[in-house]
Tab-separated table of C-alpha atoms and ligand atoms in Angstrom:
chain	number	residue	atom	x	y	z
A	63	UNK	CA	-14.107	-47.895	-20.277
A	64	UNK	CA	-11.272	-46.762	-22.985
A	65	UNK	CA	-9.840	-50.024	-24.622
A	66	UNK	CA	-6.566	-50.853	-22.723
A	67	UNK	CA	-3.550	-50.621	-25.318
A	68	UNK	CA	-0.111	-51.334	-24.269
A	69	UNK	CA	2.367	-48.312	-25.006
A	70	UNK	CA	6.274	-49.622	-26.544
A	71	UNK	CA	8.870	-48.657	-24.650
A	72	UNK	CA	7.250	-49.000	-21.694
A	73	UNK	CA	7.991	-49.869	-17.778
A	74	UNK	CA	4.611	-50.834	-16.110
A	75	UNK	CA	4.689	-51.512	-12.533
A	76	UNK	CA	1.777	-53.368	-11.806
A	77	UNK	CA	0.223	-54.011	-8.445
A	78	UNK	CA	-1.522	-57.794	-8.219
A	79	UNK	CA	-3.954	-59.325	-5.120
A	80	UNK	CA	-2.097	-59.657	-1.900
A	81	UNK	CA	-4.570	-62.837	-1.262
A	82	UNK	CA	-8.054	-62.332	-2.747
A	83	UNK	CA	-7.922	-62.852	-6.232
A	84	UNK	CA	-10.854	-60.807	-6.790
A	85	UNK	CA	-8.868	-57.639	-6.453
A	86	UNK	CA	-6.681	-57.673	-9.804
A	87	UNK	CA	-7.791	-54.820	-11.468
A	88	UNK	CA	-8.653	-54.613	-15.226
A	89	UNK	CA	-5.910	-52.532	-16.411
A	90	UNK	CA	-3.464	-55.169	-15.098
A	91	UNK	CA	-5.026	-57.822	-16.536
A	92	UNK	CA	-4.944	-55.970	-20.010
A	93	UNK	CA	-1.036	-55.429	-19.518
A	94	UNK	CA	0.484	-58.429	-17.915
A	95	UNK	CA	-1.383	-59.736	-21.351
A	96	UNK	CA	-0.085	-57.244	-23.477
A	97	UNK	CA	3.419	-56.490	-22.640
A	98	UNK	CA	6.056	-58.405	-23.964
A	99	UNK	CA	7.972	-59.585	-20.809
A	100	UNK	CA	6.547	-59.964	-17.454
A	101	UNK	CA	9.877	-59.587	-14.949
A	102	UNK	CA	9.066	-61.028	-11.281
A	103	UNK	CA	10.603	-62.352	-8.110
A	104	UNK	CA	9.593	-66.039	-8.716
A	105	UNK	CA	8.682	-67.456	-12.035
A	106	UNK	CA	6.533	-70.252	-10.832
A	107	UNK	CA	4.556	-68.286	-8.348
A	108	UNK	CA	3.591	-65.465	-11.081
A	109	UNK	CA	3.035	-68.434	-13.301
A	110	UNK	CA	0.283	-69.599	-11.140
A	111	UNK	CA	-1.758	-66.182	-11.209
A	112	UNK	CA	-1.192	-65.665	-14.696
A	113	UNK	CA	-2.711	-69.242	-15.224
A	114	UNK	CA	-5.927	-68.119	-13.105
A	115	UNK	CA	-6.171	-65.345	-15.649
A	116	UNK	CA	-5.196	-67.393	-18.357
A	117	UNK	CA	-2.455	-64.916	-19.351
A	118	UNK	CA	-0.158	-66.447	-21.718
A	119	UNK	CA	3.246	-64.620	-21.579
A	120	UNK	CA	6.920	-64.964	-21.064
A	121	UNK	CA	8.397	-64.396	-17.587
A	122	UNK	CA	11.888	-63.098	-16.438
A	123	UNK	CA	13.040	-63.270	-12.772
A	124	UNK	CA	14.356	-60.633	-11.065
A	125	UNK	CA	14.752	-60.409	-7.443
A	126	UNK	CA	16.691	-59.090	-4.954
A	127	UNK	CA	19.759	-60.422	-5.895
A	128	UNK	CA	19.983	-59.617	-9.578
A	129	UNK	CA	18.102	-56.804	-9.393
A	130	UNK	CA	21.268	-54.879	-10.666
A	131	UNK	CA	22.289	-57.143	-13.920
A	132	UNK	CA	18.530	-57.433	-14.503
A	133	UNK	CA	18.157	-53.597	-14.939
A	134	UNK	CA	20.545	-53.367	-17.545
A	135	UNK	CA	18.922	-56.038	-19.563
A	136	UNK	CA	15.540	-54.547	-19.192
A	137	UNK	CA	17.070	-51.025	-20.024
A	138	UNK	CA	17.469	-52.416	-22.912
A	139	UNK	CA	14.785	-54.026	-24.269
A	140	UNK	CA	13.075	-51.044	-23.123
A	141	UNK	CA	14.993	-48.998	-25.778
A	142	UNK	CA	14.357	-51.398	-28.426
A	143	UNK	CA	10.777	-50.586	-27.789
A	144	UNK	CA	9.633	-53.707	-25.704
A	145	UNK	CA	6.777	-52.989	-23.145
A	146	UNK	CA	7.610	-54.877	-19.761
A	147	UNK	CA	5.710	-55.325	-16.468
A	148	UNK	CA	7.294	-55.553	-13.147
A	149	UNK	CA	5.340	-57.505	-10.729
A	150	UNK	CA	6.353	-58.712	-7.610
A	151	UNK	CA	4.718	-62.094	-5.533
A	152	UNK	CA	1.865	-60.220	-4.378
A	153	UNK	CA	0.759	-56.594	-3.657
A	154	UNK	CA	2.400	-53.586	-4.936
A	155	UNK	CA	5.995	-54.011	-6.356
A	156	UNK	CA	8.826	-51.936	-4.221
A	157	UNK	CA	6.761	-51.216	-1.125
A	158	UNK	CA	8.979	-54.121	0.548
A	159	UNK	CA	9.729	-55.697	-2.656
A	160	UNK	CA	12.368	-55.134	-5.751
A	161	UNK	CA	11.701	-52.709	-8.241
A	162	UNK	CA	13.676	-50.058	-6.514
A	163	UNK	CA	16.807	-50.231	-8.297
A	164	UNK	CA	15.067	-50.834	-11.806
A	165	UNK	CA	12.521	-48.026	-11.740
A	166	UNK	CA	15.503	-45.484	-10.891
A	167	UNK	CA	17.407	-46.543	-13.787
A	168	UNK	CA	14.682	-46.489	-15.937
A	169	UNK	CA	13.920	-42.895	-14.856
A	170	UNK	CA	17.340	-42.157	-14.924
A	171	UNK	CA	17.946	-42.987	-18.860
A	172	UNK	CA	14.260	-41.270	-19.541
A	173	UNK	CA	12.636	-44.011	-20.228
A	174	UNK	CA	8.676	-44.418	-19.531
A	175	UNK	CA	7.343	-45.526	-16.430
A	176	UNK	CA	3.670	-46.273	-15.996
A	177	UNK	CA	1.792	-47.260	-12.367
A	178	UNK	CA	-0.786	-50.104	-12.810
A	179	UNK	CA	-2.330	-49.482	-9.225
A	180	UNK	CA	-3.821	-52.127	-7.222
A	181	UNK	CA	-3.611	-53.824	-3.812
A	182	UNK	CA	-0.988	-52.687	-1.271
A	183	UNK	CA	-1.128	-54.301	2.173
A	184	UNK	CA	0.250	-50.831	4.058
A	185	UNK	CA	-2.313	-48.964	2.612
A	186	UNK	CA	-5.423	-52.087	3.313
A	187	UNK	CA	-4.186	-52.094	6.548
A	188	UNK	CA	-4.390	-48.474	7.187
A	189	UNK	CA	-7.987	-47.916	5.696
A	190	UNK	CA	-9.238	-50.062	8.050
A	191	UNK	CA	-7.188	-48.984	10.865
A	192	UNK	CA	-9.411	-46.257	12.422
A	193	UNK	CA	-5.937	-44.664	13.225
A	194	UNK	CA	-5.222	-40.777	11.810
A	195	UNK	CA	-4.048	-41.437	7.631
A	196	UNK	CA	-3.905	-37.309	7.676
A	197	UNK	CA	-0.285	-38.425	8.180
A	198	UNK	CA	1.478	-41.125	8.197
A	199	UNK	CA	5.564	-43.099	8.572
A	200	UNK	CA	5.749	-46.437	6.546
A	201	UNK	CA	8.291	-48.316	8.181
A	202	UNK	CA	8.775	-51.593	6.197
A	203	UNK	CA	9.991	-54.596	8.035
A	204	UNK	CA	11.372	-54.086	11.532
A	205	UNK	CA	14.436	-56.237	12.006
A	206	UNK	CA	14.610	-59.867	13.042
A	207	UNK	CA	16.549	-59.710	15.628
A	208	UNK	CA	15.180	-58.475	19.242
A	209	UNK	CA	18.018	-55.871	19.814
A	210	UNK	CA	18.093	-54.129	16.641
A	211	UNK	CA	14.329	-54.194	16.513
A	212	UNK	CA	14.251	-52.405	19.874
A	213	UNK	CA	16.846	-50.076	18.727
A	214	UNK	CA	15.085	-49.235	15.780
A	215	UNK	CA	11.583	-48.302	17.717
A	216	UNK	CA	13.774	-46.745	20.023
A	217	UNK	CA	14.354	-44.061	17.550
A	218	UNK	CA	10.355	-43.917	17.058
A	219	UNK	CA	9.824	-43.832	20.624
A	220	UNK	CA	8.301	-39.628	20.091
A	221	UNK	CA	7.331	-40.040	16.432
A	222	UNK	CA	4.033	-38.227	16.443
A	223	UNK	CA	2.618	-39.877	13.091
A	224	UNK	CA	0.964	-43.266	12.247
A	225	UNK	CA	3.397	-45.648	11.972
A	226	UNK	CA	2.615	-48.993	9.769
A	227	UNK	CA	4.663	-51.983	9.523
A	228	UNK	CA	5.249	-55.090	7.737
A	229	UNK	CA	5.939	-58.131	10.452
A	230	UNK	CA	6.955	-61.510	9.214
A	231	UNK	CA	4.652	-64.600	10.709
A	232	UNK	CA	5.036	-65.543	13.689
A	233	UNK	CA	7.228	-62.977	14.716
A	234	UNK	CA	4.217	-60.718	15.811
A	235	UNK	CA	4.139	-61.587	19.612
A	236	UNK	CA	8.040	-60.791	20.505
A	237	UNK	CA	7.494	-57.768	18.222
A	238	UNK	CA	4.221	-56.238	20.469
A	239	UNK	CA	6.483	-57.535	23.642
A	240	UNK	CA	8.926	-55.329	22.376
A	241	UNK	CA	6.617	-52.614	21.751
A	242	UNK	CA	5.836	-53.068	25.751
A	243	UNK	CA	9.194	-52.508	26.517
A	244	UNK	CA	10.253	-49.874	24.378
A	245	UNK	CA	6.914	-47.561	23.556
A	246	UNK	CA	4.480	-48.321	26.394
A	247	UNK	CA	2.364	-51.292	27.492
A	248	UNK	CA	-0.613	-48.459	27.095
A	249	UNK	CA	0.297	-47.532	23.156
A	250	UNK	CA	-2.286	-48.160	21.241
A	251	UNK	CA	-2.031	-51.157	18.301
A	252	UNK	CA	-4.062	-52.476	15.252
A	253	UNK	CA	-3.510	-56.323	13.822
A	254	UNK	CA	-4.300	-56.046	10.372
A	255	UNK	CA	-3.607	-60.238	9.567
A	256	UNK	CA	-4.625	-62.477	5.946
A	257	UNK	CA	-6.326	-59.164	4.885
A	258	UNK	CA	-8.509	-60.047	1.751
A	259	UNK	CA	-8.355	-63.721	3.259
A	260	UNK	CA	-10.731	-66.437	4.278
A	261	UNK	CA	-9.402	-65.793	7.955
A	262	UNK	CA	-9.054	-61.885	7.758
A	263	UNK	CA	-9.029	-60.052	11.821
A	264	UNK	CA	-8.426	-56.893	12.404
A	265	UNK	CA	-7.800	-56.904	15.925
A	266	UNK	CA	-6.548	-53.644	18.236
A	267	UNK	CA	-6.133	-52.714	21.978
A	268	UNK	CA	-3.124	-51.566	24.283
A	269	UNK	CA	0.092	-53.533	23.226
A	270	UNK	CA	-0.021	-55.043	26.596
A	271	UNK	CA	-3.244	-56.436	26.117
A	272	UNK	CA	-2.383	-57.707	22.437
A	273	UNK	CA	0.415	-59.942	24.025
A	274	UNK	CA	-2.227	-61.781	26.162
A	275	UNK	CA	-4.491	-62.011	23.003
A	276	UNK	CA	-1.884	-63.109	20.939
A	277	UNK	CA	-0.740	-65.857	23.735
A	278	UNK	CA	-4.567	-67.093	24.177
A	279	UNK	CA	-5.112	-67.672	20.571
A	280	UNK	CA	-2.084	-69.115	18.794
A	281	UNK	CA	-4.262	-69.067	15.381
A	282	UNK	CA	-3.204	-65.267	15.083
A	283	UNK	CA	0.262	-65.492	15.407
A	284	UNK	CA	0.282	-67.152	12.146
A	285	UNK	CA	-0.297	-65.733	8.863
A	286	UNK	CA	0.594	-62.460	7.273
A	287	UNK	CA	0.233	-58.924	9.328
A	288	UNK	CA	0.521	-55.417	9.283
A	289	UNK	CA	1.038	-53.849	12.533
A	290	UNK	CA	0.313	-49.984	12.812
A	291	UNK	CA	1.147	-47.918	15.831
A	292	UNK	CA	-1.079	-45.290	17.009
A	293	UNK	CA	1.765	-41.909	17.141
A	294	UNK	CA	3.180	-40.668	19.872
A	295	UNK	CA	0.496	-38.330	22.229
A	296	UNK	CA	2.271	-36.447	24.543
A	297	UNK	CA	0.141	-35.747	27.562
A	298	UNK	CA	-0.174	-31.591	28.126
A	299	UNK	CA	1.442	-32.716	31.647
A	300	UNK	CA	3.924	-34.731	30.119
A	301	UNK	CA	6.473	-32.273	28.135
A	302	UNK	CA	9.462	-34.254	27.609
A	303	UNK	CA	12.613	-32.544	27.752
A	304	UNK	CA	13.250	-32.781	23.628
A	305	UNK	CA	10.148	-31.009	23.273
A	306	UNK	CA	11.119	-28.486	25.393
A	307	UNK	CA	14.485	-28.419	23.615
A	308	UNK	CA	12.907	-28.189	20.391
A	309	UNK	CA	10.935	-25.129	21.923
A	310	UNK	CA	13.593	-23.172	22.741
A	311	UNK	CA	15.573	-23.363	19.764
A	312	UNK	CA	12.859	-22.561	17.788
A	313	UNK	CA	11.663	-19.615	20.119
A	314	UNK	CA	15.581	-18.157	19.291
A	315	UNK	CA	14.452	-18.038	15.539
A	316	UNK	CA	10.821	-17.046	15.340
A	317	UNK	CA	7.788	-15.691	17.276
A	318	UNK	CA	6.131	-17.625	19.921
A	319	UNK	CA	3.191	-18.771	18.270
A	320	UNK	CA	4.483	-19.865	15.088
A	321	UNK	CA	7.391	-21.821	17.688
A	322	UNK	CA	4.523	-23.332	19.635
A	323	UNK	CA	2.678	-24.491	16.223
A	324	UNK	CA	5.763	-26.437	14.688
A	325	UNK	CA	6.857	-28.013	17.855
A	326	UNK	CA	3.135	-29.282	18.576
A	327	UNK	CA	3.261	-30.417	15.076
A	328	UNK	CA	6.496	-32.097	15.665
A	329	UNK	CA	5.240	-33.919	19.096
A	330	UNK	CA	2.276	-34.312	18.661
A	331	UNK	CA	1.749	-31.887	22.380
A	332	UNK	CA	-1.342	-29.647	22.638
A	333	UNK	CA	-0.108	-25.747	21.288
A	334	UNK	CA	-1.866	-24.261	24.312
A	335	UNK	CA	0.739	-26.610	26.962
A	336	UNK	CA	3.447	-25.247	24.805
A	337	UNK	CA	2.338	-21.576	25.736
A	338	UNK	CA	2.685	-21.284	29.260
A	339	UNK	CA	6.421	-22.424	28.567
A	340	UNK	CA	7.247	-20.525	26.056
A	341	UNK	CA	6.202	-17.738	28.133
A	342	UNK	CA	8.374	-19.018	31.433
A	343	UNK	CA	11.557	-19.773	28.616
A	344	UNK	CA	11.169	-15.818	27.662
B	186	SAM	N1	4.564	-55.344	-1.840
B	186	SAM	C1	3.647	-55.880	-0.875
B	186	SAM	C2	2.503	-54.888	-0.671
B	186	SAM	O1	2.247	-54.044	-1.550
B	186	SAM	O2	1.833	-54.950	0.338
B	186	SAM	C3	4.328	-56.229	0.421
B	186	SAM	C4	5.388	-57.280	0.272
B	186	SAM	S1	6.198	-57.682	1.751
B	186	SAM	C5	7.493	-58.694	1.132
B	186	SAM	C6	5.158	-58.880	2.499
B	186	SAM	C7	4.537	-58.377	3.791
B	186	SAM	O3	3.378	-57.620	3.492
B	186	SAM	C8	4.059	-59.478	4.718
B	186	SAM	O4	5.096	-59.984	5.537
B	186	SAM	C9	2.999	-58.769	5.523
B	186	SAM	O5	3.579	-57.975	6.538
B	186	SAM	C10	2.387	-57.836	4.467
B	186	SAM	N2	1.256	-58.512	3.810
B	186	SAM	C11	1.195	-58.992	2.569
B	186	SAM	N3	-0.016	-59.514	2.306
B	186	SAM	C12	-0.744	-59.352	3.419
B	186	SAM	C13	-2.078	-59.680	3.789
B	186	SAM	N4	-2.895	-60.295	2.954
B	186	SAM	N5	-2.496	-59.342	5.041
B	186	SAM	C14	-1.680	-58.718	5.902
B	186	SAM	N6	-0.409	-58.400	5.601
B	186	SAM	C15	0.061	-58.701	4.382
């Protein structure tokens, strides 16, 4: 392995465990150690891993909430040639977390950026899924409240892709009800809960029948959890009027097959159900 040098200037992102310690990877070890500011959501928590390492450097906070004054700040230590890591409390830093903001100012002023990659929970999760990664929708946190969080897998309701979630504890059981209601008691979901942790499950089944499981064992409603959704299969019987929507327009533009093709890809729907009405819409 090449020795790990720190390069001034720099903006390293760097991903840390999201539970087993185990997981930090060399690299970031090398740079939270070598950079001359560490900026992270909470001092005291990245304190405590930096301890386990026994990494000996300055912290800055920067959350959510100061994200914006932060940036400016590290802008400019950044052009007096500092190196600075961005970590956030665990996992990889803006998937769900701040960094956002910074990263795109960075870029935008031309300054260096540099990915330290390690664990991710979205990505854990959906390794171990067994659902298709070909392609797939990260979808963050779903809202808190049951209305808005119904509205917003309303609007997934056809989405043919993987979809992967962050859920907050204990909020996993009126999240599958609402799955139920609003994408099927038959779709199929994966609990991916305390992954890299003493009580890791990775638990899947119909969203109906996760509700019961969920209601037998308390134990895993608690704790942290990825939910992923299998996609949207539309049954060859089952065209839905969008898709046949989608069809048509498409048939207006371009030749049947390559009409059929998109829209399957769209729907998830079988090309050779999209035929025969292609060939009744002529
Ligand atoms: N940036 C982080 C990442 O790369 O995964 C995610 C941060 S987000 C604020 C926290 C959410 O990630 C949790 O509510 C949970 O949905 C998921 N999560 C984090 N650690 C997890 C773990 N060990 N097992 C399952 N889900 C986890």
């Amino acid at each position: 392995m090449n020795e790990i040098t720190v390069t001034p200037g720099t903006l390293y992102i760097v991903a840390t465990p999201i539970g087993n310690l185990g997981d930090i990877s060399a690299r970031a070890i090398a740079v939270l150690s070598q950079v001359d500011i560490i900026a992270c959501e909470d001092t005291r928590h990245t304190q405590k891993l930096l301890s386990t390492f026994a990494i000996k450097n300055k912290t800055l906070s920067m959350h959510d909430h100061n994200e914006r004054q932060r940036q400016e700040y590290i802008g400019r230590l950044l052009q007096e040639g500092k190196s600075i890591a961005l970590v956030s409390d665990a996992g990889t830093p803006l998937i769900s977390d701040p960094g956002f903001h910074l990263v795109r100012y960075c870029r935008n002023l031309g300054l260096a950026v540099s990915p330290i990659p390690g664990a991710c929970a979205a990505i854990s999760a959906l390794s171990v899924a067994g659902l298709p990664t070909d392609r797939f929708s990260f979808e963050g946190f779903l809202p808190a409240k049951s209305g808005a969080r119904q509205a917003t897998l309303s609007a997934l309701v056809n989405e043919p892709r993987t979809m992967v979630f962050y859920d907050a504890p204990r909020r996993a059981i009126d999240t599958i009800k609402d799955i139920v209601k609003i994408l099927g008691s038959e779709r199929y979901v994966v609990i991916a809960r305390e992954l890299t942790k003493t009580f890791e499950t990775i638990h899947s089944d119909t969203a109906n029948n996760l509700v019961y499981w969920l209601e037998q064992d308390t134990n895993q409603q608690k704790g942290e959890m990825v939910l992923i959704i299998e996609g949207f299969k539309a049954n060859a019987d089952e065209i839905s009027a969008d898709v046949v929507k989608t069809l048509k327009l498409l048939l207006s533009e371009m030749k049947p097959k390559k009409a059929c093709a998109i829209t399957a890809e769209i729907y998830g729907v079988k090309k050779n159900a999209l035929y025969d009405i292609a060939l009744s819409l002529k």
